[in-house]
Amino acid sequence: MPYRKLTIEDVAHEAGVSRATASRVLNNARGVSEELRDRVNRVVADLGYRPNAAARALASGRRDVLDLVVIACRTDAHMFGAVPYYSRVIAGVMAALAGGDVQLRVNVTEPAGAPELIDRVAQSATAGAVLVNVPPELAARFHARCRRVVSLGATAPQVPAVEPENSRGAYDAVAFLHRIGCRRIAAIHGPEANTCAAGRRAGHLEAVRELGLADLAVDGGFSRECGYAAAARLLAEHPDVDGIFAACDQMAAGAVQAITDAGRRVPGDIAVVGFDDSVVAACMSPPLTSMRLPVEDMAAAATRALLEGAAAPHWRRFFAIDLVVRDSTGPDAALLIPPTRSLDRSSALTGRR
């Protein structure tokens, strides 16, 4: 069913109050009884209503704040600004906020501090929150306390989300390695608890089954060090590997270094495909073939959904992931790019599913 944007009149009607009363409650104005205030707030939570951020700022004289909530590993949390993925998220959010009156507040924590941060931000959120690397159970916990939230990545069913087609992207990466002649294709997977890594793992397994390949894979973390260690292990256990799919560009960079340190060549002996198409991919030697994750567009879409009040429960928007061919898969690989998929799901699916 198509989703109609909620209005303050919908809130007032559902709560059985006038539009003026509903407005006073939403703006924390005086002159409303506690009973009516509680009733309106319950309806707002139940409906997932979010007033237009710019209009609210004009009416109240206050500037709203959009919270970016990031759960990062210890290394990423201490070097947040240096991780390409997070800088791309911020760039996308800021592009959507440009020209408005909403400020950005960045909240970063390690997993141990995540529940406390989730509860604190849910209590204080105004324009809403974009969640990054927040597990489904914690995203659902946030959503139960504050409906003004969008997850960047797959999450609990009720939580609004912007999702890249991770499974399809990983499938295409493995299929491309097979298309250019690789037959012993290994995968370096990301953390099991990460939903994006889980999607890429599923896509790899689907390709392995359909192409009749051996399931050669090692788990790791989204870092260069983990990619190096995983590739070194793969080369020791499976010296005949001729293609590697890494679930992020940083792991791919580590894999290329491990291959080179082992006296082998990329792409002459082993072709490598990464995932993200971050600045890391273009700056590597050789430049890395990678699956293009449209991070900036996804972050901007999540932000606009919050500002426009479009992110109802179960709302989803999907983004396709495209192959960007560079030298890590050979000089002639670009000639073998498969045709564009007929299904384009990069447009919004703005209803309940």
PDB file of N, CA and C in Angstrom, residues 220-320:
ATOM      1  N   GLY A 220      36.670 -12.266   8.868  1.00  0.00           N
ATOM      2  CA  GLY A 220      37.568 -11.233   9.357  1.00  0.00           C
ATOM      3  C   GLY A 220      36.795 -10.017   9.810  1.00  0.00           C
ATOM      4  N   GLY A 221      37.487  -8.918  10.002  1.00  0.00           N
ATOM      5  CA  GLY A 221      36.868  -7.651  10.346  1.00  0.00           C
ATOM      6  C   GLY A 221      37.078  -6.668   9.224  1.00  0.00           C
ATOM      7  N   PHE A 222      36.368  -5.569   9.249  1.00  0.00           N
ATOM      8  CA  PHE A 222      36.468  -4.569   8.197  1.00  0.00           C
ATOM      9  C   PHE A 222      37.718  -3.710   8.389  1.00  0.00           C
ATOM     10  N   SER A 223      38.897  -4.311   8.198  1.00  0.00           N
ATOM     11  CA  SER A 223      40.148  -3.561   8.348  1.00  0.00           C
ATOM     12  C   SER A 223      41.210  -4.155   7.442  1.00  0.00           C
ATOM     13  N   ARG A 224      42.232  -3.348   7.166  1.00  0.00           N
ATOM     14  CA  ARG A 224      43.333  -3.817   6.337  1.00  0.00           C
ATOM     15  C   ARG A 224      44.082  -4.960   7.002  1.00  0.00           C
ATOM     16  N   GLU A 225      44.271  -4.858   8.320  1.00  0.00           N
ATOM     17  CA  GLU A 225      44.993  -5.897   9.051  1.00  0.00           C
ATOM     18  C   GLU A 225      44.270  -7.239   8.963  1.00  0.00           C
ATOM     19  N   CYS A 226      42.947  -7.210   9.107  1.00  0.00           N
ATOM     20  CA  CYS A 226      42.174  -8.452   9.012  1.00  0.00           C
ATOM     21  C   CYS A 226      42.227  -9.019   7.600  1.00  0.00           C
ATOM     22  N   GLY A 227      42.203  -8.147   6.601  1.00  0.00           N
ATOM     23  CA  GLY A 227      42.304  -8.615   5.224  1.00  0.00           C
ATOM     24  C   GLY A 227      43.641  -9.276   4.940  1.00  0.00           C
ATOM     25  N   TYR A 228      44.701  -8.694   5.490  1.00  0.00           N
ATOM     26  CA  TYR A 228      46.042  -9.272   5.301  1.00  0.00           C
ATOM     27  C   TYR A 228      46.103 -10.668   5.935  1.00  0.00           C
ATOM     28  N   ALA A 229      45.656 -10.769   7.180  1.00  0.00           N
ATOM     29  CA  ALA A 229      45.719 -12.053   7.883  1.00  0.00           C
ATOM     30  C   ALA A 229      44.869 -13.112   7.190  1.00  0.00           C
ATOM     31  N   ALA A 230      43.673 -12.720   6.726  1.00  0.00           N
ATOM     32  CA  ALA A 230      42.783 -13.673   6.063  1.00  0.00           C
ATOM     33  C   ALA A 230      43.378 -14.156   4.748  1.00  0.00           C
ATOM     34  N   ALA A 231      43.938 -13.230   3.968  1.00  0.00           N
ATOM     35  CA  ALA A 231      44.529 -13.628   2.687  1.00  0.00           C
ATOM     36  C   ALA A 231      45.751 -14.518   2.891  1.00  0.00           C
ATOM     37  N   ALA A 232      46.570 -14.201   3.884  1.00  0.00           N
ATOM     38  CA  ALA A 232      47.736 -15.044   4.179  1.00  0.00           C
ATOM     39  C   ALA A 232      47.309 -16.467   4.532  1.00  0.00           C
ATOM     40  N   ARG A 233      46.223 -16.573   5.297  1.00  0.00           N
ATOM     41  CA  ARG A 233      45.710 -17.902   5.657  1.00  0.00           C
ATOM     42  C   ARG A 233      45.185 -18.632   4.423  1.00  0.00           C
ATOM     43  N   LEU A 234      44.450 -17.913   3.569  1.00  0.00           N
ATOM     44  CA  LEU A 234      43.917 -18.538   2.355  1.00  0.00           C
ATOM     45  C   LEU A 234      45.042 -19.047   1.458  1.00  0.00           C
ATOM     46  N   LEU A 235      46.089 -18.265   1.301  1.00  0.00           N
ATOM     47  CA  LEU A 235      47.192 -18.670   0.440  1.00  0.00           C
ATOM     48  C   LEU A 235      47.925 -19.886   1.003  1.00  0.00           C
ATOM     49  N   ALA A 236      48.003 -19.945   2.336  1.00  0.00           N
ATOM     50  CA  ALA A 236      48.671 -21.092   2.962  1.00  0.00           C
ATOM     51  C   ALA A 236      47.838 -22.365   2.834  1.00  0.00           C
ATOM     52  N   GLU A 237      46.509 -22.236   2.988  1.00  0.00           N
ATOM     53  CA  GLU A 237      45.632 -23.411   2.960  1.00  0.00           C
ATOM     54  C   GLU A 237      45.198 -23.793   1.551  1.00  0.00           C
ATOM     55  N   HIS A 238      45.131 -22.801   0.665  1.00  0.00           N
ATOM     56  CA  HIS A 238      44.657 -23.047  -0.707  1.00  0.00           C
ATOM     57  C   HIS A 238      45.575 -22.304  -1.687  1.00  0.00           C
ATOM     58  N   PRO A 239      46.759 -22.806  -1.905  1.00  0.00           N
ATOM     59  CA  PRO A 239      47.740 -22.092  -2.752  1.00  0.00           C
ATOM     60  C   PRO A 239      47.306 -21.942  -4.201  1.00  0.00           C
ATOM     61  N   ASP A 240      46.267 -22.675  -4.617  1.00  0.00           N
ATOM     62  CA  ASP A 240      45.808 -22.580  -6.004  1.00  0.00           C
ATOM     63  C   ASP A 240      44.721 -21.523  -6.200  1.00  0.00           C
ATOM     64  N   VAL A 241      44.444 -20.730  -5.183  1.00  0.00           N
ATOM     65  CA  VAL A 241      43.452 -19.656  -5.320  1.00  0.00           C
ATOM     66  C   VAL A 241      43.881 -18.719  -6.444  1.00  0.00           C
ATOM     67  N   ASP A 242      42.907 -18.392  -7.319  1.00  0.00           N
ATOM     68  CA  ASP A 242      43.216 -17.469  -8.422  1.00  0.00           C
ATOM     69  C   ASP A 242      42.309 -16.239  -8.435  1.00  0.00           C
ATOM     70  N   GLY A 243      41.419 -16.131  -7.455  1.00  0.00           N
ATOM     71  CA  GLY A 243      40.558 -14.953  -7.349  1.00  0.00           C
ATOM     72  C   GLY A 243      40.127 -14.752  -5.912  1.00  0.00           C
ATOM     73  N   ILE A 244      40.067 -13.512  -5.459  1.00  0.00           N
ATOM     74  CA  ILE A 244      39.622 -13.205  -4.092  1.00  0.00           C
ATOM     75  C   ILE A 244      38.581 -12.104  -4.131  1.00  0.00           C
ATOM     76  N   PHE A 245      37.460 -12.349  -3.462  1.00  0.00           N
ATOM     77  CA  PHE A 245      36.450 -11.327  -3.228  1.00  0.00           C
ATOM     78  C   PHE A 245      36.528 -10.920  -1.763  1.00  0.00           C
ATOM     79  N   ALA A 246      36.783  -9.647  -1.498  1.00  0.00           N
ATOM     80  CA  ALA A 246      36.856  -9.136  -0.125  1.00  0.00           C
ATOM     81  C   ALA A 246      35.637  -8.257   0.141  1.00  0.00           C
ATOM     82  N   ALA A 247      35.062  -8.394   1.325  1.00  0.00           N
ATOM     83  CA  ALA A 247      33.798  -7.739   1.643  1.00  0.00           C
ATOM     84  C   ALA A 247      33.917  -6.250   1.908  1.00  0.00           C
ATOM     85  N   CYS A 248      35.129  -5.689   1.856  1.00  0.00           N
ATOM     86  CA  CYS A 248      35.289  -4.227   1.875  1.00  0.00           C
ATOM     87  C   CYS A 248      36.653  -3.895   1.277  1.00  0.00           C
ATOM     88  N   ASP A 249      36.811  -2.651   0.843  1.00  0.00           N
ATOM     89  CA  ASP A 249      38.050  -2.248   0.179  1.00  0.00           C
ATOM     90  C   ASP A 249      39.260  -2.307   1.097  1.00  0.00           C
ATOM     91  N   GLN A 250      39.060  -1.994   2.385  1.00  0.00           N
ATOM     92  CA  GLN A 250      40.201  -2.036   3.295  1.00  0.00           C
ATOM     93  C   GLN A 250      40.727  -3.462   3.444  1.00  0.00           C
ATOM     94  N   MET A 251      39.820  -4.441   3.523  1.00  0.00           N
ATOM     95  CA  MET A 251      40.263  -5.830   3.568  1.00  0.00           C
ATOM     96  C   MET A 251      40.932  -6.220   2.254  1.00  0.00           C
ATOM     97  N   ALA A 252      40.427  -5.719   1.146  1.00  0.00           N
ATOM     98  CA  ALA A 252      41.033  -6.009  -0.154  1.00  0.00           C
ATOM     99  C   ALA A 252      42.451  -5.451  -0.220  1.00  0.00           C
ATOM    100  N   ALA A 253      42.654  -4.257   0.357  1.00  0.00           N
ATOM    101  CA  ALA A 253      43.995  -3.668   0.374  1.00  0.00           C
ATOM    102  C   ALA A 253      44.964  -4.551   1.146  1.00  0.00           C
ATOM    103  N   GLY A 254      44.501  -5.074   2.293  1.00  0.00           N
ATOM    104  CA  GLY A 254      45.336  -5.998   3.054  1.00  0.00           C
ATOM    105  C   GLY A 254      45.613  -7.273   2.292  1.00  0.00           C
ATOM    106  N   ALA A 255      44.602  -7.762   1.559  1.00  0.00           N
ATOM    107  CA  ALA A 255      44.771  -8.987   0.783  1.00  0.00           C
ATOM    108  C   ALA A 255      45.813  -8.798  -0.318  1.00  0.00           C
ATOM    109  N   VAL A 256      45.766  -7.668  -1.011  1.00  0.00           N
ATOM    110  CA  VAL A 256      46.743  -7.405  -2.071  1.00  0.00           C
ATOM    111  C   VAL A 256      48.162  -7.368  -1.497  1.00  0.00           C
ATOM    112  N   GLN A 257      48.317  -6.761  -0.323  1.00  0.00           N
ATOM    113  CA  GLN A 257      49.634  -6.714   0.304  1.00  0.00           C
ATOM    114  C   GLN A 257      50.116  -8.118   0.667  1.00  0.00           C
ATOM    115  N   ALA A 258      49.214  -8.953   1.190  1.00  0.00           N
ATOM    116  CA  ALA A 258      49.588 -10.325   1.556  1.00  0.00           C
ATOM    117  C   ALA A 258      49.980 -11.126   0.320  1.00  0.00           C
ATOM    118  N   ILE A 259      49.254 -10.941  -0.766  1.00  0.00           N
ATOM    119  CA  ILE A 259      49.569 -11.646  -2.010  1.00  0.00           C
ATOM    120  C   ILE A 259      50.953 -11.236  -2.511  1.00  0.00           C
ATOM    121  N   THR A 260      51.229  -9.950  -2.485  1.00  0.00           N
ATOM    122  CA  THR A 260      52.526  -9.441  -2.935  1.00  0.00           C
ATOM    123  C   THR A 260      53.653  -9.937  -2.039  1.00  0.00           C
ATOM    124  N   ASP A 261      53.426  -9.917  -0.720  1.00  0.00           N
ATOM    125  CA  ASP A 261      54.443 -10.394   0.216  1.00  0.00           C
ATOM    126  C   ASP A 261      54.729 -11.878   0.033  1.00  0.00           C
ATOM    127  N   ALA A 262      53.752 -12.619  -0.497  1.00  0.00           N
ATOM    128  CA  ALA A 262      53.948 -14.053  -0.738  1.00  0.00           C
ATOM    129  C   ALA A 262      54.630 -14.316  -2.075  1.00  0.00           C
ATOM    130  N   GLY A 263      55.016 -13.266  -2.776  1.00  0.00           N
ATOM    131  CA  GLY A 263      55.718 -13.425  -4.035  1.00  0.00           C
ATOM    132  C   GLY A 263      54.812 -13.661  -5.226  1.00  0.00           C
ATOM    133  N   ARG A 264      53.537 -13.341  -5.079  1.00  0.00           N
ATOM    134  CA  ARG A 264      52.596 -13.530  -6.194  1.00  0.00           C
ATOM    135  C   ARG A 264      52.104 -12.177  -6.690  1.00  0.00           C
ATOM    136  N   ARG A 265      51.491 -12.179  -7.861  1.00  0.00           N
ATOM    137  CA  ARG A 265      51.144 -10.923  -8.507  1.00  0.00           C
ATOM    138  C   ARG A 265      49.633 -10.732  -8.590  1.00  0.00           C
ATOM    139  N   VAL A 266      49.237  -9.458  -8.499  1.00  0.00           N
ATOM    140  CA  VAL A 266      47.847  -9.048  -8.721  1.00  0.00           C
ATOM    141  C   VAL A 266      47.851  -8.116  -9.932  1.00  0.00           C
ATOM    142  N   PRO A 267      47.151  -8.484 -11.007  1.00  0.00           N
ATOM    143  CA  PRO A 267      46.210  -9.594 -11.164  1.00  0.00           C
ATOM    144  C   PRO A 267      46.803 -10.827 -11.841  1.00  0.00           C
ATOM    145  N   GLY A 268      48.125 -10.813 -12.146  1.00  0.00           N
ATOM    146  CA  GLY A 268      48.698 -11.902 -12.928  1.00  0.00           C
ATOM    147  C   GLY A 268      48.439 -13.285 -12.367  1.00  0.00           C
ATOM    148  N   ASP A 269      48.569 -13.432 -11.033  1.00  0.00           N
ATOM    149  CA  ASP A 269      48.328 -14.722 -10.392  1.00  0.00           C
ATOM    150  C   ASP A 269      46.960 -14.783  -9.711  1.00  0.00           C
ATOM    151  N   ILE A 270      46.567 -13.698  -9.106  1.00  0.00           N
ATOM    152  CA  ILE A 270      45.304 -13.670  -8.365  1.00  0.00           C
ATOM    153  C   ILE A 270      44.595 -12.347  -8.660  1.00  0.00           C
ATOM    154  N   ALA A 271      43.360 -12.435  -9.122  1.00  0.00           N
ATOM    155  CA  ALA A 271      42.534 -11.242  -9.332  1.00  0.00           C
ATOM    156  C   ALA A 271      41.800 -10.925  -8.033  1.00  0.00           C
ATOM    157  N   VAL A 272      41.619  -9.628  -7.756  1.00  0.00           N
ATOM    158  CA  VAL A 272      40.999  -9.216  -6.492  1.00  0.00           C
ATOM    159  C   VAL A 272      39.870  -8.214  -6.766  1.00  0.00           C
ATOM    160  N   VAL A 273      38.739  -8.444  -6.096  1.00  0.00           N
ATOM    161  CA  VAL A 273      37.597  -7.519  -6.156  1.00  0.00           C
ATOM    162  C   VAL A 273      37.237  -7.112  -4.734  1.00  0.00           C
ATOM    163  N   GLY A 274      37.094  -5.813  -4.499  1.00  0.00           N
ATOM    164  CA  GLY A 274      36.675  -5.311  -3.198  1.00  0.00           C
ATOM    165  C   GLY A 274      35.217  -4.900  -3.185  1.00  0.00           C
ATOM    166  N   PHE A 275      34.842  -4.176  -2.147  1.00  0.00           N
ATOM    167  CA  PHE A 275      33.448  -3.764  -1.983  1.00  0.00           C
ATOM    168  C   PHE A 275      33.435  -2.403  -1.277  1.00  0.00           C
ATOM    169  N   ASP A 276      32.743  -1.444  -1.826  1.00  0.00           N
ATOM    170  CA  ASP A 276      32.538  -0.074  -1.334  1.00  0.00           C
ATOM    171  C   ASP A 276      32.870   0.924  -2.423  1.00  0.00           C
ATOM    172  N   ASP A 277      33.967   0.680  -3.170  1.00  0.00           N
ATOM    173  CA  ASP A 277      34.521   1.640  -4.111  1.00  0.00           C
ATOM    174  C   ASP A 277      34.806   2.959  -3.409  1.00  0.00           C
ATOM    175  N   SER A 278      35.521   2.870  -2.313  1.00  0.00           N
ATOM    176  CA  SER A 278      35.943   4.052  -1.556  1.00  0.00           C
ATOM    177  C   SER A 278      37.198   4.638  -2.185  1.00  0.00           C
ATOM    178  N   VAL A 279      37.712   5.706  -1.590  1.00  0.00           N
ATOM    179  CA  VAL A 279      38.944   6.319  -2.085  1.00  0.00           C
ATOM    180  C   VAL A 279      40.102   5.333  -2.031  1.00  0.00           C
ATOM    181  N   VAL A 280      40.020   4.352  -1.128  1.00  0.00           N
ATOM    182  CA  VAL A 280      41.057   3.325  -1.026  1.00  0.00           C
ATOM    183  C   VAL A 280      41.217   2.586  -2.337  1.00  0.00           C
ATOM    184  N   ALA A 281      40.108   2.272  -3.003  1.00  0.00           N
ATOM    185  CA  ALA A 281      40.152   1.478  -4.228  1.00  0.00           C
ATOM    186  C   ALA A 281      40.933   2.178  -5.331  1.00  0.00           C
ATOM    187  N   ALA A 282      40.677   3.465  -5.513  1.00  0.00           N
ATOM    188  CA  ALA A 282      41.346   4.201  -6.594  1.00  0.00           C
ATOM    189  C   ALA A 282      42.816   4.459  -6.305  1.00  0.00           C
ATOM    190  N   CYS A 283      43.199   4.480  -5.027  1.00  0.00           N
ATOM    191  CA  CYS A 283      44.570   4.831  -4.648  1.00  0.00           C
ATOM    192  C   CYS A 283      45.484   3.627  -4.499  1.00  0.00           C
ATOM    193  N   MET A 284      44.956   2.423  -4.598  1.00  0.00           N
ATOM    194  CA  MET A 284      45.783   1.229  -4.447  1.00  0.00           C
ATOM    195  C   MET A 284      46.669   1.006  -5.661  1.00  0.00           C
ATOM    196  N   SER A 285      47.653   0.144  -5.502  1.00  0.00           N
ATOM    197  CA  SER A 285      48.502  -0.260  -6.615  1.00  0.00           C
ATOM    198  C   SER A 285      48.533  -1.789  -6.656  1.00  0.00           C
ATOM    199  N   PRO A 286      47.917  -2.397  -7.669  1.00  0.00           N
ATOM    200  CA  PRO A 286      47.172  -1.744  -8.754  1.00  0.00           C
ATOM    201  C   PRO A 286      45.821  -1.220  -8.256  1.00  0.00           C
ATOM    202  N   PRO A 287      45.230  -0.250  -8.968  1.00  0.00           N
ATOM    203  CA  PRO A 287      43.894   0.222  -8.594  1.00  0.00           C
ATOM    204  C   PRO A 287      42.908  -0.950  -8.522  1.00  0.00           C
ATOM    205  N   LEU A 288      42.012  -0.864  -7.552  1.00  0.00           N
ATOM    206  CA  LEU A 288      41.168  -2.008  -7.185  1.00  0.00           C
ATOM    207  C   LEU A 288      39.822  -2.012  -7.899  1.00  0.00           C
ATOM    208  N   THR A 289      39.483  -3.131  -8.523  1.00  0.00           N
ATOM    209  CA  THR A 289      38.111  -3.361  -8.978  1.00  0.00           C
ATOM    210  C   THR A 289      37.232  -3.510  -7.749  1.00  0.00           C
ATOM    211  N   SER A 290      36.105  -2.820  -7.727  1.00  0.00           N
ATOM    212  CA  SER A 290      35.286  -2.818  -6.513  1.00  0.00           C
ATOM    213  C   SER A 290      33.810  -2.664  -6.852  1.00  0.00           C
ATOM    214  N   MET A 291      32.964  -3.104  -5.934  1.00  0.00           N
ATOM    215  CA  MET A 291      31.526  -2.917  -6.062  1.00  0.00           C
ATOM    216  C   MET A 291      31.171  -1.556  -5.472  1.00  0.00           C
ATOM    217  N   ARG A 292      30.567  -0.698  -6.272  1.00  0.00           N
ATOM    218  CA  ARG A 292      30.286   0.685  -5.878  1.00  0.00           C
ATOM    219  C   ARG A 292      29.094   0.759  -4.935  1.00  0.00           C
ATOM    220  N   LEU A 293      29.365   1.077  -3.673  1.00  0.00           N
ATOM    221  CA  LEU A 293      28.323   1.271  -2.669  1.00  0.00           C
ATOM    222  C   LEU A 293      27.983   2.765  -2.625  1.00  0.00           C
ATOM    223  N   PRO A 294      26.751   3.169  -2.958  1.00  0.00           N
ATOM    224  CA  PRO A 294      26.416   4.601  -3.042  1.00  0.00           C
ATOM    225  C   PRO A 294      26.160   5.208  -1.661  1.00  0.00           C
ATOM    226  N   VAL A 295      27.196   5.263  -0.840  1.00  0.00           N
ATOM    227  CA  VAL A 295      27.053   5.653   0.561  1.00  0.00           C
ATOM    228  C   VAL A 295      26.462   7.053   0.711  1.00  0.00           C
ATOM    229  N   GLU A 296      27.016   8.015  -0.043  1.00  0.00           N
ATOM    230  CA  GLU A 296      26.536   9.392   0.083  1.00  0.00           C
ATOM    231  C   GLU A 296      25.052   9.496  -0.259  1.00  0.00           C
ATOM    232  N   ASP A 297      24.634   8.832  -1.343  1.00  0.00           N
ATOM    233  CA  ASP A 297      23.227   8.873  -1.742  1.00  0.00           C
ATOM    234  C   ASP A 297      22.326   8.218  -0.700  1.00  0.00           C
ATOM    235  N   MET A 298      22.798   7.121  -0.117  1.00  0.00           N
ATOM    236  CA  MET A 298      22.009   6.433   0.903  1.00  0.00           C
ATOM    237  C   MET A 298      21.837   7.291   2.149  1.00  0.00           C
ATOM    238  N   ALA A 299      22.933   7.914   2.594  1.00  0.00           N
ATOM    239  CA  ALA A 299      22.865   8.752   3.790  1.00  0.00           C
ATOM    240  C   ALA A 299      21.963   9.960   3.550  1.00  0.00           C
ATOM    241  N   ALA A 300      22.048  10.545   2.360  1.00  0.00           N
ATOM    242  CA  ALA A 300      21.191  11.682   2.034  1.00  0.00           C
ATOM    243  C   ALA A 300      19.718  11.257   2.008  1.00  0.00           C
ATOM    244  N   ALA A 301      19.435  10.081   1.448  1.00  0.00           N
ATOM    245  CA  ALA A 301      18.057   9.598   1.386  1.00  0.00           C
ATOM    246  C   ALA A 301      17.498   9.348   2.781  1.00  0.00           C
ATOM    247  N   ALA A 302      18.302   8.780   3.668  1.00  0.00           N
ATOM    248  CA  ALA A 302      17.860   8.543   5.043  1.00  0.00           C
ATOM    249  C   ALA A 302      17.551   9.863   5.741  1.00  0.00           C
ATOM    250  N   THR A 303      18.407  10.864   5.527  1.00  0.00           N
ATOM    251  CA  THR A 303      18.216  12.169   6.162  1.00  0.00           C
ATOM    252  C   THR A 303      16.954  12.851   5.646  1.00  0.00           C
ATOM    253  N   ARG A 304      16.757  12.825   4.329  1.00  0.00           N
ATOM    254  CA  ARG A 304      15.562  13.458   3.763  1.00  0.00           C
ATOM    255  C   ARG A 304      14.287  12.775   4.239  1.00  0.00           C
ATOM    256  N   ALA A 305      14.330  11.464   4.391  1.00  0.00           N
ATOM    257  CA  ALA A 305      13.148  10.748   4.872  1.00  0.00           C
ATOM    258  C   ALA A 305      12.758  11.218   6.274  1.00  0.00           C
ATOM    259  N   LEU A 306      13.760  11.490   7.114  1.00  0.00           N
ATOM    260  CA  LEU A 306      13.475  11.993   8.457  1.00  0.00           C
ATOM    261  C   LEU A 306      12.939  13.416   8.411  1.00  0.00           C
ATOM    262  N   LEU A 307      13.564  14.270   7.634  1.00  0.00           N
ATOM    263  CA  LEU A 307      13.153  15.669   7.581  1.00  0.00           C
ATOM    264  C   LEU A 307      11.755  15.827   6.989  1.00  0.00           C
ATOM    265  N   GLU A 308      11.403  14.949   6.054  1.00  0.00           N
ATOM    266  CA  GLU A 308      10.116  15.050   5.374  1.00  0.00           C
ATOM    267  C   GLU A 308       9.020  14.229   6.044  1.00  0.00           C
ATOM    268  N   GLY A 309       9.359  13.510   7.103  1.00  0.00           N
ATOM    269  CA  GLY A 309       8.365  12.707   7.796  1.00  0.00           C
ATOM    270  C   GLY A 309       7.897  11.503   7.010  1.00  0.00           C
ATOM    271  N   ALA A 310       8.741  11.008   6.096  1.00  0.00           N
ATOM    272  CA  ALA A 310       8.338   9.909   5.219  1.00  0.00           C
ATOM    273  C   ALA A 310       8.668   8.529   5.772  1.00  0.00           C
ATOM    274  N   ALA A 311       9.453   8.461   6.839  1.00  0.00           N
ATOM    275  CA  ALA A 311       9.962   7.172   7.319  1.00  0.00           C
ATOM    276  C   ALA A 311       8.975   6.522   8.282  1.00  0.00           C
ATOM    277  N   ALA A 312       7.925   5.932   7.738  1.00  0.00           N
ATOM    278  CA  ALA A 312       6.952   5.201   8.547  1.00  0.00           C
ATOM    279  C   ALA A 312       7.533   3.848   8.943  1.00  0.00           C
ATOM    280  N   PRO A 313       6.963   3.176   9.943  1.00  0.00           N
ATOM    281  CA  PRO A 313       7.409   1.819  10.263  1.00  0.00           C
ATOM    282  C   PRO A 313       7.371   0.934   9.014  1.00  0.00           C
ATOM    283  N   HIS A 314       8.375   0.097   8.858  1.00  0.00           N
ATOM    284  CA  HIS A 314       8.540  -0.836   7.743  1.00  0.00           C
ATOM    285  C   HIS A 314       8.978  -0.155   6.439  1.00  0.00           C
ATOM    286  N   TRP A 315       9.171   1.162   6.445  1.00  0.00           N
ATOM    287  CA  TRP A 315       9.596   1.865   5.228  1.00  0.00           C
ATOM    288  C   TRP A 315      10.967   1.380   4.793  1.00  0.00           C
ATOM    289  N   ARG A 316      11.127   1.191   3.478  1.00  0.00           N
ATOM    290  CA  ARG A 316      12.406   0.761   2.923  1.00  0.00           C
ATOM    291  C   ARG A 316      12.699   1.527   1.634  1.00  0.00           C
ATOM    292  N   ARG A 317      13.971   1.816   1.431  1.00  0.00           N
ATOM    293  CA  ARG A 317      14.442   2.260   0.122  1.00  0.00           C
ATOM    294  C   ARG A 317      15.693   1.467  -0.204  1.00  0.00           C
ATOM    295  N   PHE A 318      15.704   0.877  -1.389  1.00  0.00           N
ATOM    296  CA  PHE A 318      16.804   0.009  -1.797  1.00  0.00           C
ATOM    297  C   PHE A 318      17.676   0.702  -2.830  1.00  0.00           C
ATOM    298  N   PHE A 319      18.987   0.442  -2.751  1.00  0.00           N
ATOM    299  CA  PHE A 319      19.948   1.003  -3.689  1.00  0.00           C
ATOM    300  C   PHE A 319      20.756  -0.118  -4.340  1.00  0.00           C
ATOM    301  N   ALA A 320      20.845  -0.050  -5.663  1.00  0.00           N
ATOM    302  CA  ALA A 320      21.642  -1.022  -6.399  1.00  0.00           C
ATOM    303  C   ALA A 320      23.136  -0.765  -6.184  1.00  0.00           C
TER     304      ALA A 320
END
